[in-house]
Amino acid sequence: MLARYTFVDPNTNKYGRRGAPSLVYGTLTWVRSTIVMQAGSVLARGVTIATRYCAVRRQFQDRDAPAGEAETPVLNYTMVQIRLLPLLAATFALHFTGKSMMDMYQENQKKIAQGTASNAPSKRGAGPEEVQSGSDMLADLHASSCALKSLSSSIAAEGLEVCRRACGGHGYSNFSGIGPWYSDYLPTTTWEGDNYMLTQQVARYMLKSARSVLQGQKPTNDTTQILSDFHARRNIGCAFDVIGSDDDLVSAFAWRVAFLTFEASKHRDEQKKPWNDLLVDFYRLSKAQAQYMVVKTNLSALRTIEKEGKVDKNILDVLMKLFRLFAMHTLEQEGAEFYASGACSKNQISLARTNTVMNLLKEIRPHAVRLVDAWGFDDWVLDSSLGRADGKVYEDLFHRASELNPLNDITVDPYPDSDVLFKRIEKSKL
């Protein structure tokens, strides 16, 4: 917290900075980038347990099934699918995003080593936002790591709780393996920057980028590019085919980000609203920016895989369906902002909810168990009766309770001082 002020002038008692910002913030940025990288595998652990258990557990007969039909696997219920399968899609989306985040960090480190990174002392004043327009790679990395750390760790932490509840009553047992993992991971939403506080850092960067565009400066990165495109077309509007085109789907996410950015810029710079009054708007802006980066990176990674030809076409098709599920489910959940920005029509959002997402759930369901198996978690890592690879859930629950519980080897007298018990013993001796 004190890294902002690296020294105090003994003569003037004023705070000051020394050293390159790249070095000062390098470690913090690396940790946040690592959190983004790990979020996918953290969530995948819970999704693996819940998916395997829900595929094994059967409950109730399908109301439309013929008489005598066996009970339905829990994972076949759409109410379970809509909770678990978007999280399954998120594990892969966060994995690709994490790799991209670490690549960006390594590229910045190379620039530092070559002396091309921004090493000049920061000119930012004590106010809450940047006053200098323009951007550099360090600023991009800092803002990206803040936005993605906030979003990815929130998705992982909240997703683990969804997985636990999807397992029913057994999900709250330590034998499920989810509870201890959830409690261990939960502090990640607070350390290395509270997930709500970090969004102010992102908003400051986005406002700075918006000012750069409004001043007529040429785009220097993806953020200023999408802001510039929106600024040039905002009075014309857009017509994105979010249902039928993957590129248009990503563009709709970018349009929403630009809309929220210029709305925040108008409130702050034109209407002069206090910073505190805009914190909720800043949170929404940061979340939108992070979701855009995840969707964009996910599609880019899959197209690179397709171009390299290292993955079977059938596998790639399933991964593309996961990408669409994550993107369309996010669009559905954030439908109000997409509609307000003009990125989507009301009919498109309705179709996404009632048609596209539901069809993707049906298409992904047959592959669900194999997709979680692809993460390669050993049983000893999961430490879960519910998430066993062999599906022997109830056998392992009974084994742990009857054979592995040390209390079974202890004889306990619940009433050691009871007069009734002692008199009974004395009578038996007579």
CSV table of C-alpha atoms in Angstrom, one decimal:
chain,number,residue,atom,x,y,z
A,1,MET,CA,0.0,0.0,0.0
A,2,LEU,CA,3.0,2.3,0.6
A,3,ALA,CA,4.6,1.5,-2.8
A,4,ARG,CA,3.1,4.7,-4.2
A,5,TYR,CA,5.3,6.8,-2.1
A,6,THR,CA,8.9,5.5,-2.2
A,7,PHE,CA,10.6,8.3,-0.3
A,8,VAL,CA,10.1,11.4,1.8
A,9,ASP,CA,12.2,14.4,1.2
A,10,PRO,CA,13.9,15.2,4.6
A,11,ASN,CA,14.0,18.9,3.8
A,12,THR,CA,10.4,19.5,2.5
A,13,ASN,CA,8.7,16.5,4.1
A,14,LYS,CA,7.0,15.9,0.8
A,15,TYR,CA,6.4,12.4,-0.7
A,16,GLY,CA,8.1,11.5,-4.0
A,17,ARG,CA,8.8,8.6,-6.3
A,18,ARG,CA,12.0,7.2,-7.6
A,19,GLY,CA,12.8,4.3,-9.8
A,20,ALA,CA,11.1,3.0,-12.9
A,21,PRO,CA,7.4,2.2,-12.6
A,22,SER,CA,8.1,-1.0,-14.5
A,23,LEU,CA,10.2,-2.2,-11.7
A,24,VAL,CA,8.1,-0.8,-8.9
A,25,TYR,CA,4.9,-2.5,-10.0
A,26,GLY,CA,6.4,-5.5,-11.7
A,27,THR,CA,6.0,-8.0,-8.9
A,28,LEU,CA,2.4,-6.9,-8.1
A,29,THR,CA,1.5,-7.2,-11.8
A,30,TRP,CA,3.1,-10.7,-12.0
A,31,VAL,CA,1.1,-11.9,-9.0
A,32,ARG,CA,-2.1,-10.7,-10.5
A,33,SER,CA,-1.3,-12.2,-13.8
A,34,THR,CA,-0.6,-15.5,-12.0
A,35,ILE,CA,-4.0,-15.3,-10.3
A,36,VAL,CA,-5.6,-14.9,-13.7
A,37,MET,CA,-3.6,-17.9,-15.0
A,38,GLN,CA,-4.7,-20.1,-12.1
A,39,ALA,CA,-8.4,-19.2,-12.0
A,40,GLY,CA,-9.3,-21.6,-14.7
A,41,SER,CA,-7.7,-24.6,-13.1
A,42,VAL,CA,-9.1,-23.6,-9.7
A,43,LEU,CA,-12.6,-23.5,-11.0
A,44,ALA,CA,-12.0,-26.7,-13.1
A,45,ARG,CA,-11.4,-28.6,-9.9
A,46,GLY,CA,-14.9,-27.8,-8.5
A,47,VAL,CA,-16.5,-28.3,-11.9
A,48,THR,CA,-14.9,-31.7,-12.3
A,49,ILE,CA,-16.3,-32.9,-9.0
A,50,ALA,CA,-19.8,-31.5,-9.6
A,51,THR,CA,-20.0,-32.7,-13.2
A,52,ARG,CA,-18.8,-36.3,-12.4
A,53,TYR,CA,-21.2,-36.5,-9.4
A,54,CYS,CA,-24.2,-35.2,-11.3
A,55,ALA,CA,-23.5,-37.6,-14.1
A,56,VAL,CA,-23.5,-40.5,-11.6
A,57,ARG,CA,-26.3,-39.5,-9.3
A,58,ARG,CA,-29.9,-40.3,-10.5
A,59,GLN,CA,-33.0,-38.7,-9.1
A,60,PHE,CA,-36.6,-38.9,-10.2
A,61,GLN,CA,-38.0,-40.2,-13.5
A,62,ASP,CA,-38.3,-37.9,-16.4
A,63,ARG,CA,-42.0,-36.9,-16.5
A,64,ASP,CA,-42.1,-37.5,-20.3
A,65,ALA,CA,-40.3,-40.8,-20.2
A,66,PRO,CA,-42.1,-44.1,-20.8
A,67,ALA,CA,-43.3,-46.0,-17.7
A,68,GLY,CA,-40.6,-48.1,-16.1
A,69,GLU,CA,-37.8,-45.9,-17.4
A,70,ALA,CA,-34.8,-45.6,-15.0
A,71,GLU,CA,-34.4,-42.4,-12.9
A,72,THR,CA,-32.7,-39.5,-14.7
A,73,PRO,CA,-29.1,-38.6,-14.2
A,74,VAL,CA,-29.0,-35.2,-12.5
A,75,LEU,CA,-26.8,-33.7,-15.2
A,76,ASN,CA,-29.6,-34.2,-17.7
A,77,TYR,CA,-31.8,-31.6,-16.0
A,78,THR,CA,-31.5,-28.3,-17.8
A,79,MET,CA,-31.6,-26.5,-14.4
A,80,VAL,CA,-28.3,-28.3,-13.5
A,81,GLN,CA,-26.8,-27.8,-17.0
A,82,ILE,CA,-27.4,-24.0,-16.9
A,83,ARG,CA,-25.5,-23.8,-13.7
A,84,LEU,CA,-22.5,-26.2,-14.4
A,85,LEU,CA,-21.9,-26.1,-18.2
A,86,PRO,CA,-21.3,-22.3,-18.5
A,87,LEU,CA,-18.8,-22.8,-15.6
A,88,LEU,CA,-17.2,-25.6,-17.6
A,89,ALA,CA,-16.9,-23.2,-20.6
A,90,ALA,CA,-15.4,-20.6,-18.2
A,91,THR,CA,-12.6,-22.9,-17.2
A,92,PHE,CA,-11.3,-23.1,-20.7
A,93,ALA,CA,-12.0,-19.4,-21.4
A,94,LEU,CA,-10.0,-18.4,-18.3
A,95,HIS,CA,-7.2,-20.8,-19.2
A,96,PHE,CA,-6.7,-19.2,-22.6
A,97,THR,CA,-7.0,-15.8,-21.1
A,98,GLY,CA,-4.4,-16.6,-18.4
A,99,LYS,CA,-1.9,-17.8,-20.9
A,100,SER,CA,-2.4,-14.6,-22.9
A,101,MET,CA,-2.0,-12.5,-19.7
A,102,MET,CA,1.3,-14.2,-18.9
A,103,ASP,CA,2.5,-13.7,-22.4
A,104,MET,CA,1.8,-10.0,-22.1
A,105,TYR,CA,3.7,-9.9,-18.9
A,106,GLN,CA,6.7,-11.6,-20.4
A,107,GLU,CA,6.7,-9.3,-23.4
A,108,ASN,CA,6.7,-6.3,-21.0
A,109,GLN,CA,9.7,-7.8,-19.1
A,110,LYS,CA,11.6,-8.1,-22.4
A,111,LYS,CA,10.9,-4.5,-23.1
A,112,ILE,CA,12.2,-3.6,-19.6
A,113,ALA,CA,15.4,-5.6,-20.2
A,114,GLN,CA,15.9,-3.9,-23.6
A,115,GLY,CA,15.3,-0.5,-22.0
A,116,THR,CA,12.3,0.3,-24.2
A,117,ALA,CA,9.6,0.2,-21.5
A,118,SER,CA,8.3,3.3,-20.0
A,119,ASN,CA,10.9,4.1,-17.3
A,120,ALA,CA,10.1,7.8,-16.8
A,121,PRO,CA,8.7,8.9,-13.5
A,122,SER,CA,5.0,9.1,-13.4
A,123,LYS,CA,3.4,12.5,-13.8
A,124,ARG,CA,0.1,11.5,-12.2
A,125,GLY,CA,-1.0,13.7,-9.4
A,126,ALA,CA,-2.8,12.9,-6.2
A,127,GLY,CA,-6.2,12.8,-7.9
A,128,PRO,CA,-7.9,9.5,-8.6
A,129,GLU,CA,-7.4,9.4,-12.4
A,130,GLU,CA,-4.7,9.9,-14.9
A,131,VAL,CA,-4.4,13.5,-16.2
A,132,GLN,CA,-2.0,12.6,-19.0
A,133,SER,CA,-3.4,11.2,-22.2
A,134,GLY,CA,-1.8,8.3,-24.1
A,135,SER,CA,-0.8,4.9,-23.0
A,136,ASP,CA,2.1,2.5,-22.9
A,137,MET,CA,2.5,-1.3,-22.4
A,138,LEU,CA,3.0,-1.0,-18.7
A,139,ALA,CA,-0.3,0.9,-18.4
A,140,ASP,CA,-2.0,-1.8,-20.6
A,141,LEU,CA,-0.6,-4.6,-18.5
A,142,HIS,CA,-1.5,-2.9,-15.2
A,143,ALA,CA,-5.1,-2.3,-16.3
A,144,SER,CA,-5.5,-5.7,-17.9
A,145,SER,CA,-4.2,-7.5,-14.8
A,146,CYS,CA,-6.5,-5.5,-12.5
A,147,ALA,CA,-9.6,-6.1,-14.6
A,148,LEU,CA,-8.9,-9.8,-15.2
A,149,LYS,CA,-7.8,-10.5,-11.6
A,150,SER,CA,-11.1,-9.0,-10.4
A,151,LEU,CA,-13.3,-10.9,-12.9
A,152,SER,CA,-11.5,-14.3,-13.0
A,153,SER,CA,-11.1,-14.7,-9.2
A,154,SER,CA,-14.8,-13.7,-8.7
A,155,ILE,CA,-15.9,-16.3,-11.4
A,156,ALA,CA,-13.8,-19.0,-9.8
A,157,ALA,CA,-14.8,-18.3,-6.2
A,158,GLU,CA,-18.5,-17.9,-7.0
A,159,GLY,CA,-18.4,-20.8,-9.3
A,160,LEU,CA,-17.0,-23.1,-6.6
A,161,GLU,CA,-20.0,-22.3,-4.5
A,162,VAL,CA,-22.4,-23.1,-7.4
A,163,CYS,CA,-20.6,-26.4,-7.8
A,164,ARG,CA,-21.0,-27.3,-4.2
A,165,ARG,CA,-24.7,-26.5,-4.2
A,166,ALA,CA,-25.2,-28.5,-7.4
A,167,CYS,CA,-24.0,-31.6,-5.5
A,168,GLY,CA,-27.0,-31.4,-3.1
A,169,GLY,CA,-26.5,-32.3,0.6
A,170,HIS,CA,-23.4,-34.3,-0.1
A,171,GLY,CA,-21.7,-31.1,-1.4
A,172,TYR,CA,-21.5,-29.7,2.1
A,173,SER,CA,-19.6,-32.7,3.4
A,174,ASN,CA,-15.9,-32.6,3.6
A,175,PHE,CA,-15.9,-35.8,1.6
A,176,SER,CA,-17.1,-33.7,-1.4
A,177,GLY,CA,-13.7,-32.0,-1.6
A,178,ILE,CA,-15.3,-28.7,-2.7
A,179,GLY,CA,-15.8,-27.0,0.7
A,180,PRO,CA,-12.1,-27.0,1.9
A,181,TRP,CA,-11.0,-25.9,-1.6
A,182,TYR,CA,-13.5,-23.1,-1.7
A,183,SER,CA,-12.5,-21.8,1.8
A,184,ASP,CA,-8.8,-21.9,0.8
A,185,TYR,CA,-9.4,-20.0,-2.4
A,186,LEU,CA,-11.9,-17.4,-1.2
A,187,PRO,CA,-9.3,-14.9,0.1
A,188,THR,CA,-8.0,-14.6,-3.4
A,189,THR,CA,-10.9,-12.2,-4.1
A,190,THR,CA,-9.4,-9.8,-1.5
A,191,TRP,CA,-5.6,-10.1,-1.5
A,192,GLU,CA,-3.4,-8.5,-4.2
A,193,GLY,CA,-6.2,-5.9,-4.6
A,194,ASP,CA,-9.8,-6.2,-3.5
A,195,ASN,CA,-11.9,-7.2,-6.5
A,196,TYR,CA,-14.2,-4.1,-6.1
A,197,MET,CA,-11.4,-1.7,-5.4
A,198,LEU,CA,-9.4,-2.8,-8.4
A,199,THR,CA,-12.1,-1.7,-10.7
A,200,GLN,CA,-11.2,1.9,-10.0
A,201,GLN,CA,-7.8,1.3,-11.5
A,202,VAL,CA,-9.3,0.0,-14.6
A,203,ALA,CA,-11.8,2.9,-14.9
A,204,ARG,CA,-8.9,5.3,-14.5
A,205,TYR,CA,-7.1,3.7,-17.4
A,206,MET,CA,-10.3,3.6,-19.6
A,207,LEU,CA,-11.0,7.3,-18.9
A,208,LYS,CA,-7.5,8.1,-19.8
A,209,SER,CA,-7.9,6.2,-23.1
A,210,ALA,CA,-11.2,8.0,-23.8
A,211,ARG,CA,-9.6,11.4,-23.4
A,212,SER,CA,-6.9,10.3,-25.8
A,213,VAL,CA,-9.5,9.4,-28.4
A,214,LEU,CA,-11.5,12.6,-27.9
A,215,GLN,CA,-8.3,14.7,-28.3
A,216,GLY,CA,-7.9,13.1,-31.8
A,217,GLN,CA,-4.9,11.0,-31.0
A,218,LYS,CA,-4.4,7.9,-33.2
A,219,PRO,CA,-5.2,4.5,-31.6
A,220,THR,CA,-2.1,2.9,-30.0
A,221,ASN,CA,-3.6,-0.4,-28.7
A,222,ASP,CA,-6.7,-2.5,-28.8
A,223,THR,CA,-8.5,-0.4,-26.1
A,224,THR,CA,-8.0,2.9,-27.9
A,225,GLN,CA,-8.9,1.2,-31.2
A,226,ILE,CA,-12.3,0.0,-30.0
A,227,LEU,CA,-13.0,3.4,-28.5
A,228,SER,CA,-12.0,5.2,-31.7
A,229,ASP,CA,-14.2,2.8,-33.8
A,230,PHE,CA,-17.2,3.5,-31.5
A,231,HIS,CA,-16.6,7.2,-31.4
A,232,ALA,CA,-16.7,7.3,-35.3
A,233,ARG,CA,-19.8,5.2,-35.6
A,234,ARG,CA,-21.9,6.0,-32.5
A,235,ASN,CA,-24.3,8.3,-34.4
A,236,ILE,CA,-24.6,5.7,-37.1
A,237,GLY,CA,-25.2,2.7,-34.9
A,238,CYS,CA,-24.2,-1.0,-35.4
A,239,ALA,CA,-25.7,-4.2,-36.7
A,240,PHE,CA,-24.0,-7.1,-35.1
A,241,ASP,CA,-25.1,-10.6,-35.9
A,242,VAL,CA,-24.3,-12.0,-32.5
A,243,ILE,CA,-26.2,-15.2,-33.1
A,244,GLY,CA,-24.6,-16.2,-36.4
A,245,SER,CA,-21.1,-14.6,-36.4
A,246,ASP,CA,-18.4,-15.2,-33.8
A,247,ASP,CA,-16.6,-12.0,-35.0
A,248,ASP,CA,-19.7,-10.0,-34.5
A,249,LEU,CA,-20.2,-11.5,-31.1
A,250,VAL,CA,-16.8,-10.3,-30.0
A,251,SER,CA,-17.5,-6.9,-31.6
A,252,ALA,CA,-20.7,-6.6,-29.6
A,253,PHE,CA,-18.7,-7.0,-26.4
A,254,ALA,CA,-16.3,-4.3,-27.6
A,255,TRP,CA,-19.1,-1.9,-28.5
A,256,ARG,CA,-20.6,-2.3,-25.0
A,257,VAL,CA,-17.2,-1.5,-23.4
A,258,ALA,CA,-16.8,1.6,-25.5
A,259,PHE,CA,-20.4,2.8,-24.7
A,260,LEU,CA,-19.8,2.4,-20.9
A,261,THR,CA,-16.5,4.1,-21.2
A,262,PHE,CA,-17.8,7.2,-22.9
A,263,GLU,CA,-20.8,7.3,-20.6
A,264,ALA,CA,-18.4,7.3,-17.6
A,265,SER,CA,-16.3,10.0,-19.4
A,266,LYS,CA,-19.3,12.2,-19.9
A,267,HIS,CA,-20.3,11.9,-16.2
A,268,ARG,CA,-16.8,12.6,-15.0
A,269,ASP,CA,-15.4,15.2,-17.4
A,270,GLU,CA,-18.5,17.0,-18.7
A,271,GLN,CA,-21.0,16.7,-15.8
A,272,LYS,CA,-18.2,16.9,-13.2
A,273,LYS,CA,-19.7,14.2,-11.0
A,274,PRO,CA,-17.7,13.2,-7.9
A,275,TRP,CA,-15.5,10.1,-8.2
A,276,ASN,CA,-17.4,8.4,-5.4
A,277,ASP,CA,-20.7,8.8,-7.2
A,278,LEU,CA,-19.4,6.9,-10.2
A,279,LEU,CA,-17.9,3.9,-8.4
A,280,VAL,CA,-20.8,1.6,-9.4
A,281,ASP,CA,-20.5,2.7,-13.0
A,282,PHE,CA,-16.7,2.0,-12.8
A,283,TYR,CA,-17.3,-1.5,-11.5
A,284,ARG,CA,-19.6,-2.2,-14.4
A,285,LEU,CA,-17.1,-0.8,-16.9
A,286,SER,CA,-14.3,-2.8,-15.5
A,287,LYS,CA,-16.4,-6.0,-15.6
A,288,ALA,CA,-17.4,-5.3,-19.2
A,289,GLN,CA,-13.8,-4.7,-20.2
A,290,ALA,CA,-12.6,-7.9,-18.6
A,291,GLN,CA,-15.4,-9.9,-20.2
A,292,TYR,CA,-14.5,-8.5,-23.6
A,293,MET,CA,-10.9,-9.5,-23.1
A,294,VAL,CA,-11.8,-13.0,-22.1
A,295,VAL,CA,-14.1,-13.5,-25.1
A,296,LYS,CA,-11.7,-12.0,-27.6
A,297,THR,CA,-8.7,-13.9,-26.3
A,298,ASN,CA,-10.7,-17.2,-26.2
A,299,LEU,CA,-11.7,-16.9,-29.9
A,300,SER,CA,-8.2,-15.8,-30.9
A,301,ALA,CA,-6.6,-18.8,-29.1
A,302,LEU,CA,-9.0,-21.3,-30.8
A,303,ARG,CA,-8.3,-19.8,-34.2
A,304,THR,CA,-4.6,-20.1,-33.6
A,305,ILE,CA,-5.1,-23.8,-32.6
A,306,GLU,CA,-7.1,-24.3,-35.8
A,307,LYS,CA,-4.5,-22.7,-37.9
A,308,GLU,CA,-1.7,-24.8,-36.4
A,309,GLY,CA,-3.8,-28.0,-37.0
A,310,LYS,CA,-2.6,-29.7,-33.8
A,311,VAL,CA,-6.0,-30.6,-32.6
A,312,ASP,CA,-8.6,-32.9,-34.1
A,313,LYS,CA,-11.4,-31.1,-35.8
A,314,ASN,CA,-14.1,-32.7,-33.6
A,315,ILE,CA,-12.3,-31.6,-30.5
A,316,LEU,CA,-12.0,-28.1,-31.9
A,317,ASP,CA,-15.7,-28.0,-32.7
A,318,VAL,CA,-16.5,-28.8,-29.1
A,319,LEU,CA,-14.1,-26.1,-27.9
A,320,MET,CA,-15.8,-23.6,-30.2
A,321,LYS,CA,-19.2,-24.5,-28.7
A,322,LEU,CA,-17.7,-23.8,-25.2
A,323,PHE,CA,-16.6,-20.4,-26.4
A,324,ARG,CA,-20.0,-19.6,-27.8
A,325,LEU,CA,-21.7,-20.8,-24.6
A,326,PHE,CA,-19.5,-18.6,-22.4
A,327,ALA,CA,-20.0,-15.6,-24.6
A,328,MET,CA,-23.8,-16.1,-25.2
A,329,HIS,CA,-24.5,-16.9,-21.5
A,330,THR,CA,-22.5,-13.7,-20.5
A,331,LEU,CA,-24.5,-11.7,-23.1
A,332,GLU,CA,-27.7,-13.0,-21.7
A,333,GLN,CA,-26.8,-12.2,-18.1
A,334,GLU,CA,-25.6,-8.7,-19.1
A,335,GLY,CA,-28.4,-8.2,-21.5
A,336,ALA,CA,-29.5,-4.8,-20.2
A,337,GLU,CA,-26.1,-3.2,-20.9
A,338,PHE,CA,-25.9,-4.8,-24.4
A,339,TYR,CA,-29.3,-3.5,-25.2
A,340,ALA,CA,-28.7,0.0,-23.7
A,341,SER,CA,-25.5,0.3,-25.7
A,342,GLY,CA,-27.2,-0.7,-29.0
A,343,ALA,CA,-24.9,-3.6,-29.5
A,344,CYS,CA,-27.9,-6.0,-29.5
A,345,SER,CA,-31.6,-5.8,-30.2
A,346,LYS,CA,-34.2,-7.0,-27.7
A,347,ASN,CA,-35.0,-9.9,-30.0
A,348,GLN,CA,-31.4,-11.0,-30.2
A,349,ILE,CA,-31.1,-11.1,-26.4
A,350,SER,CA,-34.3,-13.1,-26.2
A,351,LEU,CA,-33.1,-15.6,-28.8
A,352,ALA,CA,-29.8,-16.0,-27.0
A,353,ARG,CA,-31.7,-16.8,-23.8
A,354,THR,CA,-34.4,-19.1,-25.1
A,355,ASN,CA,-32.8,-20.7,-28.1
A,356,THR,CA,-29.0,-20.4,-28.6
A,357,VAL,CA,-27.9,-21.0,-25.0
A,358,MET,CA,-30.3,-23.9,-24.5
A,359,ASN,CA,-29.2,-25.6,-27.8
A,360,LEU,CA,-25.6,-25.3,-26.8
A,361,LEU,CA,-26.3,-27.0,-23.5
A,362,LYS,CA,-27.8,-29.9,-25.3
A,363,GLU,CA,-24.8,-30.1,-27.7
A,364,ILE,CA,-22.2,-29.9,-24.9
A,365,ARG,CA,-23.9,-32.3,-22.4
A,366,PRO,CA,-22.7,-35.5,-24.1
A,367,HIS,CA,-19.1,-34.3,-23.9
A,368,ALA,CA,-19.3,-32.9,-20.3
A,369,VAL,CA,-17.5,-35.7,-18.5
A,370,ARG,CA,-14.8,-36.0,-21.1
A,371,LEU,CA,-14.2,-32.3,-21.0
A,372,VAL,CA,-13.6,-32.3,-17.2
A,373,ASP,CA,-11.5,-35.4,-17.5
A,374,ALA,CA,-9.3,-33.4,-20.0
A,375,TRP,CA,-8.0,-31.4,-17.1
A,376,GLY,CA,-6.3,-34.5,-15.8
A,377,PHE,CA,-6.9,-34.2,-12.1
A,378,ASP,CA,-5.9,-37.3,-10.2
A,379,ASP,CA,-8.2,-38.6,-7.5
A,380,TRP,CA,-5.7,-37.8,-4.7
A,381,VAL,CA,-5.6,-34.2,-5.9
A,382,LEU,CA,-9.4,-33.8,-5.8
A,383,ASP,CA,-9.7,-35.8,-2.5
A,384,SER,CA,-13.4,-36.2,-3.2
A,385,SER,CA,-15.8,-39.1,-2.9
A,386,LEU,CA,-18.1,-37.3,-5.3
A,387,GLY,CA,-15.6,-36.6,-8.0
A,388,ARG,CA,-13.9,-40.0,-8.3
A,389,ALA,CA,-12.9,-40.8,-11.9
A,390,ASP,CA,-14.3,-44.4,-11.6
A,391,GLY,CA,-17.7,-43.1,-10.5
A,392,LYS,CA,-17.8,-45.2,-7.3
A,393,VAL,CA,-19.3,-42.4,-5.3
A,394,TYR,CA,-21.3,-44.2,-2.7
A,395,GLU,CA,-18.8,-47.0,-2.2
A,396,ASP,CA,-16.1,-44.4,-1.3
A,397,LEU,CA,-18.5,-42.4,1.0
A,398,PHE,CA,-19.2,-45.6,3.0
A,399,HIS,CA,-15.5,-46.6,3.0
A,400,ARG,CA,-14.4,-43.2,4.3
A,401,ALA,CA,-17.2,-43.2,7.0
A,402,SER,CA,-16.8,-46.8,8.2
A,403,GLU,CA,-13.1,-47.6,7.6
A,404,LEU,CA,-11.1,-44.4,7.6
A,405,ASN,CA,-12.9,-42.5,10.3
A,406,PRO,CA,-10.6,-42.8,13.4
A,407,LEU,CA,-13.6,-42.3,15.8
A,408,ASN,CA,-14.8,-45.7,14.8
A,409,ASP,CA,-11.9,-47.2,16.8
A,410,ILE,CA,-12.7,-45.4,20.0
A,411,THR,CA,-15.2,-46.5,22.6
A,412,VAL,CA,-16.9,-43.6,24.3
A,413,ASP,CA,-18.9,-43.6,27.5
A,414,PRO,CA,-21.3,-40.8,27.1
A,415,TYR,CA,-22.2,-40.6,30.8
A,416,PRO,CA,-19.1,-41.5,32.9
A,417,ASP,CA,-20.5,-40.0,36.1
A,418,SER,CA,-24.0,-41.4,35.9
A,419,ASP,CA,-25.3,-42.9,39.2
A,420,VAL,CA,-27.7,-45.1,37.3
A,421,LEU,CA,-25.0,-46.7,35.2
A,422,PHE,CA,-22.7,-47.3,38.2
A,423,LYS,CA,-25.6,-48.9,40.2
A,424,ARG,CA,-26.3,-51.1,37.3
A,425,ILE,CA,-22.7,-52.3,37.3
A,426,GLU,CA,-22.7,-52.9,41.0
A,427,LYS,CA,-25.9,-55.0,40.8
A,428,SER,CA,-24.4,-57.1,38.0
A,429,LYS,CA,-21.5,-57.9,40.3
A,430,LEU,CA,-23.9,-59.2,42.9
